[in-house]
C-alpha atoms as a printed R data frame, in Angstrom:
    type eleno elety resid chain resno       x      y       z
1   ATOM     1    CA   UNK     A     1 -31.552 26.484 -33.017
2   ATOM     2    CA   UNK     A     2 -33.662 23.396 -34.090
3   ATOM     3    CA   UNK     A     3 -32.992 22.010 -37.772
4   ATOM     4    CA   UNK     A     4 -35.240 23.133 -40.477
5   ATOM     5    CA   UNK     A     5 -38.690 21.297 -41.373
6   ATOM     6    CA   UNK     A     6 -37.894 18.605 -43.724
7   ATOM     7    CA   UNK     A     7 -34.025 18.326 -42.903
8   ATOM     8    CA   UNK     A     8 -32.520 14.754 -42.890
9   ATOM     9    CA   UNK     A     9 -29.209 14.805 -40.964
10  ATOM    10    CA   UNK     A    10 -26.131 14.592 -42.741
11  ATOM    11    CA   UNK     A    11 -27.853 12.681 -45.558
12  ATOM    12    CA   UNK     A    12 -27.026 15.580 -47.997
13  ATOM    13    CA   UNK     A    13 -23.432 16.506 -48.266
14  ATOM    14    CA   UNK     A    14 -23.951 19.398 -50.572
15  ATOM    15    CA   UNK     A    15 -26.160 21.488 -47.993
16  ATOM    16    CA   UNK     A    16 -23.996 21.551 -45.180
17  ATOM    17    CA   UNK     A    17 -24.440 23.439 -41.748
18  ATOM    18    CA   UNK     A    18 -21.188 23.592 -41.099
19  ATOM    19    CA   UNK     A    19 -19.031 27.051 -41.795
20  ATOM    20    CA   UNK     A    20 -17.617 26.110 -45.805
21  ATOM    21    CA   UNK     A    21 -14.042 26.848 -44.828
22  ATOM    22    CA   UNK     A    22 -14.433 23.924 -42.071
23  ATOM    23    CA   UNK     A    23 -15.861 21.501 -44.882
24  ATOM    24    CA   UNK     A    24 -12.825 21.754 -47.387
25  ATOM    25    CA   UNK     A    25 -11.746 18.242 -48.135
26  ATOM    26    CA   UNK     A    26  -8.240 17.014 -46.301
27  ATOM    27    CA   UNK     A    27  -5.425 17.266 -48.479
28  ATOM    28    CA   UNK     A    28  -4.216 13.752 -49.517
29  ATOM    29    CA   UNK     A    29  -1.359 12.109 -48.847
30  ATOM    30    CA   UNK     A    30   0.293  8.989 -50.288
31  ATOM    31    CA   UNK     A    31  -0.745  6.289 -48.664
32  ATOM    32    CA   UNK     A    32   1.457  4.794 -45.520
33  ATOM    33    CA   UNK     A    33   2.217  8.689 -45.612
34  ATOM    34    CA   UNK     A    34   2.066 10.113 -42.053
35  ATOM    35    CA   UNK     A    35  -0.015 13.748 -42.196
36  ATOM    36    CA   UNK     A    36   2.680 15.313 -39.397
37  ATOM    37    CA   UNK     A    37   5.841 17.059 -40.881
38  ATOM    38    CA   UNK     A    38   8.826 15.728 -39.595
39  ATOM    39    CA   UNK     A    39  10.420 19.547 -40.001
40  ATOM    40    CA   UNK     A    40   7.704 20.786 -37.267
41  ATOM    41    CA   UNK     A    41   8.016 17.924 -35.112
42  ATOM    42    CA   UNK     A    42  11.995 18.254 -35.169
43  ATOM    43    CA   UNK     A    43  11.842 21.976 -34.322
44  ATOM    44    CA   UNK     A    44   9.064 21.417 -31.756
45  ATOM    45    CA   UNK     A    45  11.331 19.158 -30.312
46  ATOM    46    CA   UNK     A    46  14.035 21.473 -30.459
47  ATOM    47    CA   UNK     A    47  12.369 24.196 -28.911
48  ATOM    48    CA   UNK     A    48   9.865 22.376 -26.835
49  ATOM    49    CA   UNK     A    49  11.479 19.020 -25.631
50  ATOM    50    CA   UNK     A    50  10.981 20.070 -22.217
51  ATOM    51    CA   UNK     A    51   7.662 19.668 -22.579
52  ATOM    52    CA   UNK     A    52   7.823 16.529 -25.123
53  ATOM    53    CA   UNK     A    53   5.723 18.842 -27.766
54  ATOM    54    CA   UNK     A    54   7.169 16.905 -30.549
55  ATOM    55    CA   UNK     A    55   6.117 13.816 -29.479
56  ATOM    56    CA   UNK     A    56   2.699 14.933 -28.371
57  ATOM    57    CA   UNK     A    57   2.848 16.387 -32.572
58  ATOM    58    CA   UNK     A    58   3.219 12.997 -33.669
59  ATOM    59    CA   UNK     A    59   0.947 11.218 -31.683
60  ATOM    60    CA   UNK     A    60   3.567  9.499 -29.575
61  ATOM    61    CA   UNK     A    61   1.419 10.597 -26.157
62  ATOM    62    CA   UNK     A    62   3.408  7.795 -23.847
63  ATOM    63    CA   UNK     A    63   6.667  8.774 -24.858
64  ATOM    64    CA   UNK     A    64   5.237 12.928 -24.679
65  ATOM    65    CA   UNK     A    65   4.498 12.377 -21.060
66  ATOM    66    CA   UNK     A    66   7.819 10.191 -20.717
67  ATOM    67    CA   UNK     A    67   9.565 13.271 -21.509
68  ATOM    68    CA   UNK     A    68   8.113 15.873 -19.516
69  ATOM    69    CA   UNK     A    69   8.302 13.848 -16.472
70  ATOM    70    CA   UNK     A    70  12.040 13.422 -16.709
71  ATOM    71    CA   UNK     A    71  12.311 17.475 -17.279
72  ATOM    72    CA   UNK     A    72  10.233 17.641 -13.892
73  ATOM    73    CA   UNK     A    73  11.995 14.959 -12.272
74  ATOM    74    CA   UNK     A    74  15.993 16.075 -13.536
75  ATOM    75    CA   UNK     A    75  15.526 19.991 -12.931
76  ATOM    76    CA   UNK     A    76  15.113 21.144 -16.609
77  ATOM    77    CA   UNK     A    77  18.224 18.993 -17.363
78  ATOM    78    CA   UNK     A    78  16.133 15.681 -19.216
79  ATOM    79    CA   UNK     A    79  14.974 18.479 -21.753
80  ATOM    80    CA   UNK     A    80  18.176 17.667 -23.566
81  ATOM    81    CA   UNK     A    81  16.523 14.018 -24.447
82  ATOM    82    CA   UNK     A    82  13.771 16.244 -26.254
83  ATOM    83    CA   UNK     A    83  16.215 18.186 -27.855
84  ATOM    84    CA   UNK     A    84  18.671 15.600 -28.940
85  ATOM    85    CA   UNK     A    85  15.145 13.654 -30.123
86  ATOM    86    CA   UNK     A    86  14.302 17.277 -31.762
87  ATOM    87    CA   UNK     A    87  17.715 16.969 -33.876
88  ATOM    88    CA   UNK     A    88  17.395 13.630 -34.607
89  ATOM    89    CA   UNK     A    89  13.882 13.670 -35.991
90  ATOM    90    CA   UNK     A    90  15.282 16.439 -38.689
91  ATOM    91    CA   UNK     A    91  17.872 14.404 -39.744
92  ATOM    92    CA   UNK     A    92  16.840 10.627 -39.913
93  ATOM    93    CA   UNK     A    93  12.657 11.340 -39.897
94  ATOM    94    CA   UNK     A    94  10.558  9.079 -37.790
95  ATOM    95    CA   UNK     A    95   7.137  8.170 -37.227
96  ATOM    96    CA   UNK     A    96   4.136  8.584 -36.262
97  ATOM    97    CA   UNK     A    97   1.850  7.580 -33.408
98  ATOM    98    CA   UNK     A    98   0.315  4.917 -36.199
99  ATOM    99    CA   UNK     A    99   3.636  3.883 -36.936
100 ATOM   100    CA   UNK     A   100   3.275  5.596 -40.615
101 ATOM   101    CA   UNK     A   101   6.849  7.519 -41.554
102 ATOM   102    CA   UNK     A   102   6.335 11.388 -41.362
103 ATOM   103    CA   UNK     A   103   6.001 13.183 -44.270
104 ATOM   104    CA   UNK     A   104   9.072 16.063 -45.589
């Protein structure tokens, strides 16, 4: 439970604590390159715009919540602005929360 005699923090990379498969480096994208798909954010949209779970995906929490509320509020019937925003997210991309474009 307590670190080992002699052990200095997280001053030496190489002799992690952590589990190794958490401690694989991120894969790199180009930069100005969003890490979020736009083909999972389009079909979570799809499938999910009741609930906004695209936008949530991309980081995009105030228009997320934007979305569910209108679902509430309309019956189930504002899901079609998730789905419509689904379809349109596959077809002309988008971005991110950070304003990056998502990646293909």
């Amino acid at each position: 439970m307590f670190p080992p005699a002699g052990w200095r923090g997280r001053q030496d990379v190489n002799r992690s604590l952590l589990c190794p498969l958490m401690t694989t480096p991120y894969q790199q994208y180009p930069q100005g390159v969003s890490d979020k798909s736009k083909v999972v954010a389009g079909i979570l949209g799809i499938l999910l715009g009741f609930f906004g779970a695209g936008r949530f995906y991309m980081g995009d929490t105030k228009t997320g919540v934007l979305q569910l509320v209108v679902s509430v509020v309309t019956c189930g019937f504002g899901a079609l602005w998730g789905t419509i925003d689904g379809i349109l997210i596959l077809v002309n991309g988008g971005v991110d929360g950070q304003g990056r474009p998502l990646r293909d």
